[in-house]
Amino acid sequence: MSMTVLNLPQLLNPTFWSYVSEGTANLCVRYQGPELAYDIQRRYAEEIIRPLLGPSVVPPSLLVRVHHDFLQELGAIILPQRPVHRRNQDILTSQAHATLMPDLIMLSADPSLSLEIKPKWGFIPRSRNITEDRIIKRSICRHCLKTRCPPEGKSPTSSYCPMDLYSGDPVRILRGLTSLSADPPSNRLVFFRDGRVIALCHSVLPSTFPLGKLTASLAWSIIWDAMTTALAACPFLSHLKRHQERLYGLSIEGALALYEDPAAAKAAKNAWGSMDAWKEALNAYLSRDPSKDDELLSKMDHIQTKVHRLLQQCMAATLQDLSIMITLHPGPLPSASLQGLFPSTYIPILTHLDTHELEWHCRVSAIDLDPKPVTRIPHWDDLDRKIALSATVNSPTFSCTPSS
Ligand SMILES: O=P(O)(O)O[C@@H]1[C@@H](OP(=O)(O)O)[C@H](OP(=O)(O)O)[C@H](O)[C@H](OP(=O)(O)O)[C@H]1OP(=O)(O)O
Ligand SMILES: Nc1ncnc2c1ncn2[C@@H]1O[C@H](COP(=O)(O)OP(=O)(O)OP(=O)(O)O)[C@@H](O)[C@H]1O
């Protein structure tokens, strides 16, 4: 068995280390050098988002050293496989680090089918800070305001309502998935078979797949059923919705009011690059009584409280923009492989096919967990204002059925 050895020369400065303890064989020292800028992104996912969503959902990752020649050669090798519209942007060959993660789409040589979806906001906000001119936000969810109530002269761009996906009700979850799949192709729903992107529902399944001998439409209806069962069985979406809603407790209008205090904005911008500050904001959130999520702004006179609330607003923004990867493996639990480095959790599912029961194993993971800049708060508020005002002018005749 080979072992991965990471090359991190920037750590090899003895003054960055201090003594902790020792035994007969090992001596333990603690790293106290400068924060590795690139590492903030990786640690944010592991130390801030993982406690919210759960260890089985947020994949582990390692920071590895890379160099110019490797990145340049890699860029040339993969260029033909990249989408044409992305090719004008080269890989940044000056990057010193990359993140190594388990492959969430495919595991060893087993047949697999994965669905990547971007669920977006899962609740309808209730905050007292929502102003009268944006009152439509209380009856139509953010995604539907943005996509189903476009400015005059434009057509709706989606029929998907996230409230369905987050409802916990299998009938509504299936409706959410199928409406997403009926939308024009986008990164909001992507299918992978055996590690490669496939055109949704038009693709014949491989014969190694247990459904491969069925007609495509029957096979796909069973697959939708298995995906729905997995999402209904896994507590992930309900955790995601609860944390989105609580972290967004002041609504963007309230967060903007805090950001308009120049001292708070400056302190929050400084705090953004420090993992200690993120952890403080997370702990303040985890120990907060939910009845205080939408606390009166006038009661928040400490700069520290404002900084916590601003960073929490950024955490909510990460949670609204993440993607979910649902990977289905037909048959028994996939055997350990190279991925043994990274433990993961599978949900066993049974689906019915005529008189036969099919056994699947399913893994649900969250990806794209980047920290969102606190400096975007005015932009998010402005976007919300535009979306709410343009939808109000259209006087939509529908409202969204809350997810619970
Ligand atoms: O706020 P939204 O709803 O426009 O979300 C943006 C996403 O739009 P979407 O609603 O998924 O079509 C947008 O998605 P697309 O690139 O449009 O697929 C981005 O994810 C953007 O984040 P970032 O600029 O990559 O950090 C997202 O922006 P942030 O809200 O994270 O700033
Ligand atoms: N661990 C993983 N295993 C398999 N595929 C992955 C993994 N992580 C990311 N991907 C794939 O790579 C794509 C890009 O990754 P990611 O979403 O982190 O990039 P991004 O630049 O932050 O994207 P965006 O512009 O949507 O914010 C994902 O949409 C997913 O298809």
GROMACS .gro file of C-alpha atoms and ligand atoms in nm:
model
  467
    1MET     CA    1   0.000   0.000   0.000
    2SER     CA    2   0.139   0.344  -0.087
    3MET     CA    3   0.105   0.640   0.146
    4THR     CA    4   0.029   1.001   0.051
    5VAL     CA    5   0.303   1.238   0.171
    6LEU     CA    6   0.217   1.605   0.149
    7ASN     CA    7   0.487   1.852   0.059
    8LEU     CA    8   0.422   2.172   0.256
    9PRO     CA    9   0.755   2.361   0.270
   10GLN     CA   10   0.588   2.679   0.393
   11LEU     CA   11   0.537   2.502   0.727
   12LEU     CA   12   0.907   2.428   0.770
   13ASN     CA   13   0.995   2.737   0.969
   14PRO     CA   14   1.088   2.633   1.327
   15THR     CA   15   0.966   2.965   1.469
   16PHE     CA   16   0.611   2.876   1.361
   17TRP     CA   17   0.602   2.587   1.610
   18SER     CA   18   0.565   2.564   1.988
   19TYR     CA   19   0.593   2.277   2.233
   20VAL     CA   20   0.277   2.094   2.346
   21SER     CA   21   0.372   1.761   2.510
   22GLU     CA   22   0.571   1.438   2.462
   23GLY     CA   23   0.583   1.066   2.537
   24THR     CA   24   0.862   0.809   2.492
   25ALA     CA   25   0.829   0.786   2.116
   26ASN     CA   26   0.658   1.105   2.001
   27LEU     CA   27   0.693   1.473   2.073
   28CYS     CA   28   0.401   1.699   1.989
   29VAL     CA   29   0.438   2.059   1.868
   30ARG     CA   30   0.166   2.302   1.763
   31TYR     CA   31   0.165   2.509   1.442
   32GLN     CA   32   0.131   2.878   1.526
   33GLY     CA   33   0.254   3.035   1.206
   34PRO     CA   34   0.058   3.263   0.975
   35GLU     CA   35  -0.274   3.136   0.840
   36LEU     CA   36  -0.236   2.978   0.497
   37ALA     CA   37  -0.457   3.202   0.284
   38TYR     CA   38  -0.570   2.924   0.051
   39ASP     CA   39  -0.644   2.701   0.348
   40ILE     CA   40  -0.923   2.930   0.474
   41GLN     CA   41  -1.150   2.800   0.196
   42ARG     CA   42  -1.087   2.435   0.287
   43ARG     CA   43  -1.107   2.491   0.664
   44TYR     CA   44  -1.427   2.695   0.624
   45ALA     CA   45  -1.598   2.394   0.466
   46GLU     CA   46  -1.467   2.154   0.730
   47GLU     CA   47  -1.483   2.365   1.046
   48ILE     CA   48  -1.779   2.597   0.986
   49ILE     CA   49  -2.014   2.425   0.740
   50ARG     CA   50  -1.955   2.064   0.849
   51PRO     CA   51  -2.081   2.122   1.209
   52LEU     CA   52  -2.401   2.263   1.057
   53LEU     CA   53  -2.470   1.998   0.796
   54GLY     CA   54  -2.312   1.689   0.951
   55PRO     CA   55  -1.988   1.493   0.903
   56SER     CA   56  -2.133   1.242   0.659
   57VAL     CA   57  -2.246   1.514   0.418
   58VAL     CA   58  -1.946   1.750   0.404
   59PRO     CA   59  -1.658   1.556   0.248
   60PRO     CA   60  -1.314   1.569   0.405
   61SER     CA   61  -1.033   1.734   0.210
   62LEU     CA   62  -0.657   1.771   0.211
   63LEU     CA   63  -0.445   2.065   0.106
   64VAL     CA   64  -0.170   1.959  -0.134
   65ARG     CA   65   0.120   2.148  -0.283
   66VAL     CA   66   0.118   2.186  -0.661
   67HIS     CA   67   0.359   2.363  -0.896
   68HIS     CA   68   0.353   2.555  -1.220
   69ASP     CA   69   0.478   2.275  -1.451
   70PHE     CA   70   0.224   2.026  -1.317
   71LEU     CA   71  -0.065   2.270  -1.357
   72GLN     CA   72   0.043   2.375  -1.705
   73GLU     CA   73   0.071   2.016  -1.828
   74LEU     CA   74  -0.258   1.921  -1.662
   75GLY     CA   75  -0.428   2.222  -1.825
   76ALA     CA   76  -0.310   2.108  -2.169
   77ILE     CA   77  -0.420   1.747  -2.114
   78ILE     CA   78  -0.774   1.828  -1.999
   79LEU     CA   79  -0.841   2.118  -2.238
   80PRO     CA   80  -1.028   1.910  -2.502
   81GLN     CA   81  -1.269   1.779  -2.237
   82ARG     CA   82  -1.360   2.121  -2.094
   83PRO     CA   83  -1.683   2.296  -2.207
   84VAL     CA   84  -1.611   2.528  -2.499
   85HIS     CA   85  -1.743   2.837  -2.318
   86ARG     CA   86  -1.493   2.784  -2.032
   87ARG     CA   87  -1.184   2.727  -2.245
   88ASN     CA   88  -1.089   3.093  -2.276
   89GLN     CA   89  -1.003   3.088  -1.906
   90ASP     CA   90  -0.683   2.897  -1.836
   91ILE     CA   91  -0.598   2.717  -1.514
   92LEU     CA   92  -0.412   2.954  -1.279
   93THR     CA   93  -0.066   2.798  -1.299
   94SER     CA   94   0.068   3.026  -1.025
   95GLN     CA   95  -0.145   2.846  -0.763
   96ALA     CA   96   0.072   2.686  -0.494
   97HIS     CA   97  -0.202   2.464  -0.348
   98ALA     CA   98  -0.495   2.252  -0.453
   99THR     CA   99  -0.765   2.071  -0.258
  100LEU     CA  100  -0.776   1.692  -0.272
  101MET     CA  101  -1.121   1.545  -0.207
  102PRO     CA  102  -1.288   1.205  -0.242
  103ASP     CA  103  -1.452   1.151  -0.579
  104LEU     CA  104  -1.818   1.200  -0.495
  105ILE     CA  105  -1.942   1.098  -0.838
  106MET     CA  106  -1.783   0.761  -0.879
  107LEU     CA  107  -1.645   0.498  -0.649
  108SER     CA  108  -1.388   0.245  -0.779
  109ALA     CA  109  -1.507   0.050  -1.083
  110ASP     CA  110  -1.867  -0.004  -0.963
  111PRO     CA  111  -2.143   0.127  -1.188
  112SER     CA  112  -2.278   0.450  -1.047
  113LEU     CA  113  -2.527   0.719  -1.124
  114SER     CA  114  -2.502   1.066  -0.969
  115LEU     CA  115  -2.726   1.366  -0.971
  116GLU     CA  116  -2.588   1.710  -0.887
  117ILE     CA  117  -2.850   1.968  -0.793
  118LYS     CA  118  -2.841   2.323  -0.666
  119PRO     CA  119  -3.138   2.349  -0.428
  120LYS     CA  120  -3.114   2.728  -0.341
  121TRP     CA  121  -3.305   2.894  -0.052
  122GLY     CA  122  -3.549   2.648   0.113
  123PHE     CA  123  -3.777   2.879   0.311
  124ILE     CA  124  -3.989   3.191   0.288
  125PRO     CA  125  -3.839   3.464   0.511
  126ARG     CA  126  -4.043   3.619   0.791
  127SER     CA  127  -3.809   3.880   0.937
  128ARG     CA  128  -3.947   4.205   1.076
  129ASN     CA  129  -3.678   4.384   0.870
  130ILE     CA  130  -3.845   4.306   0.536
  131THR     CA  131  -3.971   4.645   0.422
  132GLU     CA  132  -4.324   4.711   0.292
  133ASP     CA  133  -4.203   4.757  -0.068
  134ARG     CA  134  -4.060   4.401  -0.060
  135ILE     CA  135  -4.356   4.238   0.112
  136ILE     CA  136  -4.388   3.994  -0.181
  137LYS     CA  137  -4.089   3.811  -0.027
  138ARG     CA  138  -4.329   3.677   0.236
  139SER     CA  139  -4.546   3.489  -0.014
  140ILE     CA  140  -4.316   3.395  -0.304
  141CYS     CA  141  -3.979   3.229  -0.240
  142ARG     CA  142  -3.651   3.388  -0.354
  143HIS     CA  143  -3.593   3.142  -0.640
  144CYS     CA  144  -3.945   3.181  -0.779
  145LEU     CA  145  -3.921   3.561  -0.752
  146LYS     CA  146  -3.599   3.546  -0.953
  147THR     CA  147  -3.696   3.290  -1.214
  148ARG     CA  148  -4.077   3.283  -1.239
  149CYS     CA  149  -4.148   3.657  -1.212
  150PRO     CA  150  -3.888   3.804  -1.450
  151PRO     CA  151  -3.898   4.168  -1.563
  152GLU     CA  152  -4.163   4.258  -1.823
  153GLY     CA  153  -4.095   4.117  -2.168
  154LYS     CA  154  -3.885   3.826  -2.039
  155SER     CA  155  -4.001   3.467  -2.001
  156PRO     CA  156  -3.980   3.260  -1.680
  157THR     CA  157  -3.653   3.066  -1.673
  158SER     CA  158  -3.754   2.785  -1.437
  159SER     CA  159  -4.060   2.595  -1.320
  160TYR     CA  160  -3.877   2.464  -1.011
  161CYS     CA  161  -3.992   2.575  -0.666
  162PRO     CA  162  -3.736   2.485  -0.393
  163MET     CA  163  -4.020   2.465  -0.139
  164ASP     CA  164  -4.112   2.131  -0.300
  165LEU     CA  165  -3.763   1.985  -0.273
  166TYR     CA  166  -3.726   2.089   0.092
  167SER     CA  167  -4.076   1.973   0.196
  168GLY     CA  168  -3.981   1.625   0.320
  169ASP     CA  169  -4.290   1.496   0.133
  170PRO     CA  170  -4.188   1.238  -0.132
  171VAL     CA  171  -4.459   1.356  -0.374
  172ARG     CA  172  -4.335   1.717  -0.357
  173ILE     CA  173  -3.967   1.613  -0.364
  174LEU     CA  174  -4.030   1.421  -0.687
  175ARG     CA  175  -4.213   1.723  -0.829
  176GLY     CA  176  -3.915   1.943  -0.736
  177LEU     CA  177  -3.669   1.707  -0.906
  178THR     CA  178  -3.875   1.661  -1.221
  179SER     CA  179  -3.940   2.034  -1.260
  180LEU     CA  180  -3.568   2.101  -1.222
  181SER     CA  181  -3.500   1.839  -1.488
  182ALA     CA  182  -3.751   2.005  -1.723
  183ASP     CA  183  -3.575   2.344  -1.696
  184PRO     CA  184  -3.333   2.448  -1.971
  185PRO     CA  185  -2.995   2.276  -1.913
  186SER     CA  186  -2.791   2.450  -1.643
  187ASN     CA  187  -2.564   2.372  -1.350
  188ARG     CA  188  -2.876   2.343  -1.132
  189LEU     CA  189  -2.918   1.979  -1.236
  190VAL     CA  190  -2.650   1.756  -1.390
  191PHE     CA  191  -2.649   1.377  -1.427
  192PHE     CA  192  -2.333   1.166  -1.428
  193ARG     CA  193  -2.311   0.801  -1.524
  194ASP     CA  194  -1.995   0.615  -1.426
  195GLY     CA  195  -1.822   0.945  -1.368
  196ARG     CA  196  -1.921   1.125  -1.690
  197VAL     CA  197  -2.186   1.384  -1.759
  198ILE     CA  198  -2.481   1.238  -1.950
  199ALA     CA  199  -2.772   1.402  -2.127
  200LEU     CA  200  -3.063   1.364  -1.893
  201CYS     CA  201  -3.312   1.086  -1.955
  202HIS     CA  202  -3.208   1.037  -2.318
  203SER     CA  203  -2.930   0.812  -2.224
  204VAL     CA  204  -2.957   0.438  -2.229
  205LEU     CA  205  -2.818   0.283  -1.913
  206PRO     CA  206  -2.524   0.045  -1.946
  207SER     CA  207  -2.603  -0.325  -1.938
  208THR     CA  208  -2.397  -0.361  -1.619
  209PHE     CA  209  -2.655  -0.142  -1.452
  210PRO     CA  210  -2.943  -0.346  -1.299
  211LEU     CA  211  -3.198  -0.142  -1.494
  212GLY     CA  212  -2.997  -0.152  -1.816
  213LYS     CA  213  -3.228  -0.402  -1.985
  214LEU     CA  214  -3.543  -0.198  -1.921
  215THR     CA  215  -3.688   0.062  -2.150
  216ALA     CA  216  -3.526   0.399  -2.080
  217SER     CA  217  -3.848   0.557  -1.951
  218LEU     CA  218  -3.916   0.277  -1.700
  219ALA     CA  219  -3.553   0.272  -1.585
  220TRP     CA  220  -3.552   0.648  -1.536
  221SER     CA  221  -3.877   0.650  -1.341
  222ILE     CA  222  -3.722   0.397  -1.102
  223ILE     CA  223  -3.411   0.613  -1.073
  224TRP     CA  224  -3.618   0.923  -0.990
  225ASP     CA  225  -3.797   0.715  -0.729
  226ALA     CA  226  -3.466   0.607  -0.572
  227MET     CA  227  -3.332   0.965  -0.569
  228THR     CA  228  -3.657   1.085  -0.406
  229THR     CA  229  -3.642   0.810  -0.145
  230ALA     CA  230  -3.281   0.901  -0.066
  231LEU     CA  231  -3.362   1.271  -0.020
  232ALA     CA  232  -3.667   1.195   0.194
  233ALA     CA  233  -3.471   0.948   0.410
  234CYS     CA  234  -3.172   1.174   0.469
  235PRO     CA  235  -3.205   1.458   0.726
  236PHE     CA  236  -2.969   1.676   0.521
  237LEU     CA  237  -3.226   1.896   0.346
  238SER     CA  238  -3.412   1.966   0.669
  239HIS     CA  239  -3.084   2.067   0.841
  240LEU     CA  240  -2.993   2.282   0.542
  241LYS     CA  241  -3.326   2.462   0.547
  242ARG     CA  242  -3.323   2.518   0.924
  243HIS     CA  243  -2.973   2.667   0.921
  244GLN     CA  244  -3.041   2.880   0.612
  245GLU     CA  245  -3.350   3.023   0.781
  246ARG     CA  246  -3.190   3.085   1.120
  247LEU     CA  247  -2.863   3.229   0.985
  248TYR     CA  248  -3.068   3.457   0.757
  249GLY     CA  249  -3.284   3.555   1.058
  250LEU     CA  250  -3.239   3.934   1.015
  251SER     CA  251  -3.303   3.909   0.640
  252ILE     CA  252  -3.068   4.091   0.404
  253GLU     CA  253  -3.233   4.424   0.488
  254GLY     CA  254  -3.135   4.381   0.857
  255ALA     CA  255  -2.783   4.266   0.767
  256LEU     CA  256  -2.739   4.571   0.545
  257ALA     CA  257  -2.843   4.800   0.832
  258LEU     CA  258  -2.566   4.645   1.047
  259TYR     CA  259  -2.314   4.672   0.762
  260GLU     CA  260  -2.393   5.042   0.726
  261ASP     CA  261  -2.220   5.099   1.060
  262PRO     CA  262  -1.867   5.172   0.926
  263ALA     CA  263  -1.697   5.032   1.238
  264ALA     CA  264  -1.893   4.706   1.210
  265ALA     CA  265  -1.824   4.674   0.837
  266LYS     CA  266  -1.451   4.732   0.892
  267ALA     CA  267  -1.435   4.480   1.178
  268ALA     CA  268  -1.630   4.222   0.974
  269LYS     CA  269  -1.399   4.263   0.672
  270ASN     CA  270  -1.098   4.206   0.901
  271ALA     CA  271  -1.264   3.908   1.070
  272TRP     CA  272  -1.342   3.742   0.736
  273GLY     CA  273  -0.984   3.611   0.690
  274SER     CA  274  -0.956   3.461   1.038
  275MET     CA  275  -1.075   3.109   1.118
  276ASP     CA  276  -1.097   3.204   1.485
  277ALA     CA  277  -1.346   3.479   1.399
  278TRP     CA  278  -1.556   3.239   1.189
  279LYS     CA  279  -1.558   2.987   1.474
  280GLU     CA  280  -1.667   3.256   1.721
  281ALA     CA  281  -1.952   3.355   1.490
  282LEU     CA  282  -2.051   2.989   1.450
  283ASN     CA  283  -2.049   2.930   1.826
  284ALA     CA  284  -2.250   3.247   1.887
  285TYR     CA  285  -2.508   3.112   1.640
  286LEU     CA  286  -2.513   2.759   1.785
  287SER     CA  287  -2.567   2.889   2.138
  288ARG     CA  288  -2.832   3.145   2.038
  289ASP     CA  289  -3.193   3.098   2.141
  290PRO     CA  290  -3.388   3.065   1.810
  291SER     CA  291  -3.633   3.330   1.935
  292LYS     CA  292  -3.344   3.579   1.901
  293ASP     CA  293  -3.271   3.500   1.534
  294ASP     CA  294  -3.472   3.806   1.431
  295GLU     CA  295  -3.377   4.020   1.728
  296LEU     CA  296  -3.440   4.396   1.718
  297LEU     CA  297  -3.144   4.568   1.553
  298SER     CA  298  -3.152   4.837   1.822
  299LYS     CA  299  -3.054   4.570   2.076
  300MET     CA  300  -2.731   4.491   1.890
  301ASP     CA  301  -2.507   4.765   2.011
  302HIS     CA  302  -2.182   4.567   2.047
  303ILE     CA  303  -1.953   4.562   1.745
  304GLN     CA  304  -1.877   4.196   1.819
  305THR     CA  305  -2.245   4.103   1.793
  306LYS     CA  306  -2.274   4.286   1.463
  307VAL     CA  307  -1.965   4.109   1.327
  308HIS     CA  308  -2.110   3.773   1.429
  309ARG     CA  309  -2.438   3.851   1.256
  310LEU     CA  310  -2.262   3.969   0.937
  311LEU     CA  311  -2.049   3.654   0.920
  312GLN     CA  312  -2.360   3.445   0.988
  313GLN     CA  313  -2.528   3.616   0.690
  314CYS     CA  314  -2.230   3.501   0.478
  315MET     CA  315  -2.271   3.144   0.609
  316ALA     CA  316  -2.637   3.158   0.502
  317ALA     CA  317  -2.520   3.270   0.156
  318THR     CA  318  -2.290   2.966   0.131
  319LEU     CA  319  -2.581   2.741   0.228
  320GLN     CA  320  -2.807   2.891  -0.039
  321ASP     CA  321  -2.549   2.844  -0.317
  322LEU     CA  322  -2.413   2.496  -0.242
  323SER     CA  323  -2.481   2.191  -0.458
  324ILE     CA  324  -2.590   1.845  -0.348
  325MET     CA  325  -2.441   1.534  -0.500
  326ILE     CA  326  -2.663   1.225  -0.476
  327THR     CA  327  -2.479   0.910  -0.583
  328LEU     CA  328  -2.662   0.584  -0.633
  329HIS     CA  329  -2.490   0.249  -0.639
  330PRO     CA  330  -2.699  -0.047  -0.743
  331GLY     CA  331  -2.659  -0.358  -0.531
  332PRO     CA  332  -2.467  -0.406  -0.208
  333LEU     CA  333  -2.252  -0.145  -0.038
  334PRO     CA  334  -1.962  -0.049  -0.267
  335SER     CA  335  -1.635  -0.208  -0.164
  336ALA     CA  336  -1.353   0.000  -0.021
  337SER     CA  337  -1.119   0.139  -0.286
  338LEU     CA  338  -0.872   0.423  -0.313
  339GLN     CA  339  -1.146   0.622  -0.147
  340GLY     CA  340  -1.076   0.428   0.174
  341LEU     CA  341  -0.875   0.735   0.275
  342PHE     CA  342  -1.200   0.924   0.306
  343PRO     CA  343  -1.476   0.750   0.503
  344SER     CA  344  -1.834   0.810   0.384
  345THR     CA  345  -2.186   0.713   0.482
  346TYR     CA  346  -2.439   0.535   0.265
  347ILE     CA  347  -2.814   0.512   0.302
  348PRO     CA  348  -2.956   0.173   0.199
  349ILE     CA  349  -3.269   0.207  -0.016
  350LEU     CA  350  -3.513  -0.043  -0.158
  351THR     CA  351  -3.715   0.039  -0.468
  352HIS     CA  352  -3.980  -0.177  -0.633
  353LEU     CA  353  -3.982  -0.306  -0.985
  354ASP     CA  354  -4.293  -0.509  -1.058
  355THR     CA  355  -4.265  -0.789  -0.806
  356HIS     CA  356  -3.891  -0.746  -0.754
  357GLU     CA  357  -3.726  -0.529  -0.496
  358LEU     CA  358  -3.404  -0.358  -0.598
  359GLU     CA  359  -3.135  -0.281  -0.348
  360TRP     CA  360  -2.940   0.045  -0.381
  361HIS     CA  361  -2.693   0.235  -0.174
  362CYS     CA  362  -2.697   0.607  -0.179
  363ARG     CA  363  -2.460   0.879  -0.063
  364VAL     CA  364  -2.568   1.240  -0.025
  365SER     CA  365  -2.290   1.504  -0.008
  366ALA     CA  366  -2.264   1.882  -0.015
  367ILE     CA  367  -2.014   2.058  -0.243
  368ASP     CA  368  -1.920   2.413  -0.340
  369LEU     CA  369  -1.894   2.534   0.019
  370ASP     CA  370  -1.692   2.849  -0.042
  371PRO     CA  371  -1.703   3.138   0.206
  372LYS     CA  372  -1.893   3.431   0.050
  373PRO     CA  373  -1.737   3.778   0.091
  374VAL     CA  374  -1.895   4.003   0.352
  375THR     CA  375  -1.845   4.291   0.106
  376ARG     CA  376  -2.128   4.139  -0.103
  377ILE     CA  377  -2.392   4.234   0.154
  378PRO     CA  378  -2.487   4.562  -0.025
  379HIS     CA  379  -2.499   4.373  -0.358
  380TRP     CA  380  -2.729   4.101  -0.214
  381ASP     CA  381  -2.959   4.368  -0.076
  382ASP     CA  382  -2.967   4.554  -0.406
  383LEU     CA  383  -3.037   4.232  -0.598
  384ASP     CA  384  -3.319   4.142  -0.360
  385ARG     CA  385  -3.471   4.489  -0.397
  386LYS     CA  386  -3.463   4.465  -0.778
  387ILE     CA  387  -3.605   4.113  -0.781
  388ALA     CA  388  -3.884   4.199  -0.534
  389LEU     CA  389  -3.978   4.523  -0.709
  390SER     CA  390  -3.983   4.373  -1.056
  391ALA     CA  391  -4.197   4.081  -0.935
  392THR     CA  392  -4.437   4.319  -0.756
  393VAL     CA  393  -4.490   4.518  -1.076
  394ASN     CA  394  -4.592   4.195  -1.254
  395SER     CA  395  -4.857   4.118  -0.985
  396PRO     CA  396  -4.804   3.739  -0.997
  397THR     CA  397  -5.117   3.535  -0.935
  398PHE     CA  398  -4.943   3.250  -0.754
  399SER     CA  399  -4.776   3.210  -0.416
  400CYS     CA  400  -4.535   2.938  -0.301
  401THR     CA  401  -4.656   2.663  -0.068
  402PRO     CA  402  -4.411   2.677   0.226
  403SER     CA  403  -4.178   2.379   0.259
  404SER     CA  404  -4.326   2.296   0.600
  405LIG     O1  405  -2.768   3.534  -0.535
  405LIG     P1  406  -2.796   3.449  -0.656
  405LIG     O2  407  -2.924   3.379  -0.644
  405LIG     O3  408  -2.785   3.531  -0.783
  405LIG     O4  409  -2.685   3.335  -0.662
  405LIG     C1  410  -2.573   3.336  -0.752
  405LIG     C2  411  -2.587   3.216  -0.841
  405LIG     O5  412  -2.700   3.233  -0.923
  405LIG     P2  413  -2.820   3.126  -0.934
  405LIG     O6  414  -2.930   3.180  -0.845
  405LIG     O7  415  -2.772   2.994  -0.881
  405LIG     O8  416  -2.857   3.125  -1.076
  405LIG     C3  417  -2.465   3.202  -0.931
  405LIG     O9  418  -2.482   3.083  -1.006
  405LIG     P3  419  -2.452   3.081  -1.165
  405LIG    O10  420  -2.307   3.119  -1.177
  405LIG    O11  421  -2.547   3.181  -1.223
  405LIG    O12  422  -2.481   2.941  -1.204
  405LIG     C4  423  -2.334   3.190  -0.851
  405LIG    O13  424  -2.334   3.068  -0.782
  405LIG     C5  425  -2.320   3.308  -0.755
  405LIG    O14  426  -2.213   3.284  -0.665
  405LIG     P4  427  -2.060   3.315  -0.702
  405LIG    O15  428  -2.061   3.449  -0.773
  405LIG    O16  429  -2.015   3.202  -0.790
  405LIG    O17  430  -1.991   3.318  -0.568
  405LIG     C6  431  -2.445   3.329  -0.670
  405LIG    O18  432  -2.430   3.455  -0.609
  405LIG     P5  433  -2.423   3.478  -0.452
  405LIG    O19  434  -2.564   3.494  -0.402
  405LIG    O20  435  -2.357   3.360  -0.391
  405LIG    O21  436  -2.344   3.604  -0.439
  406LIG     N1  437  -1.544   1.590  -0.463
  406LIG     C1  438  -1.597   1.595  -0.585
  406LIG     N2  439  -1.620   1.481  -0.653
  406LIG     C2  440  -1.671   1.484  -0.779
  406LIG     N3  441  -1.702   1.597  -0.845
  406LIG     C3  442  -1.682   1.714  -0.782
  406LIG     C4  443  -1.629   1.721  -0.650
  406LIG     N4  444  -1.620   1.852  -0.615
  406LIG     C5  445  -1.664   1.923  -0.720
  406LIG     N5  446  -1.702   1.842  -0.822
  406LIG     C6  447  -1.754   1.883  -0.955
  406LIG     O1  448  -1.684   2.000  -0.995
  406LIG     C7  449  -1.777   2.108  -1.018
  406LIG     C8  450  -1.710   2.240  -0.979
  406LIG     O2  451  -1.677   2.241  -0.840
  406LIG     P1  452  -1.723   2.360  -0.744
  406LIG     O3  453  -1.872   2.369  -0.745
  406LIG     O4  454  -1.656   2.342  -0.612
  406LIG     O5  455  -1.660   2.484  -0.824
  406LIG     P2  456  -1.698   2.635  -0.820
  406LIG     O6  457  -1.603   2.703  -0.908
  406LIG     O7  458  -1.706   2.682  -0.678
  406LIG     O8  459  -1.844   2.635  -0.886
  406LIG     P3  460  -1.951   2.755  -0.895
  406LIG     O9  461  -1.907   2.848  -1.004
  406LIG    O10  462  -2.082   2.683  -0.930
  406LIG    O11  463  -1.957   2.822  -0.759
  406LIG     C9  464  -1.901   2.073  -0.934
  406LIG    O12  465  -2.017   2.135  -0.986
  406LIG    C10  466  -1.903   1.919  -0.947
  406LIG    O13  467  -1.966   1.879  -1.069
   0.00000   0.00000   0.00000
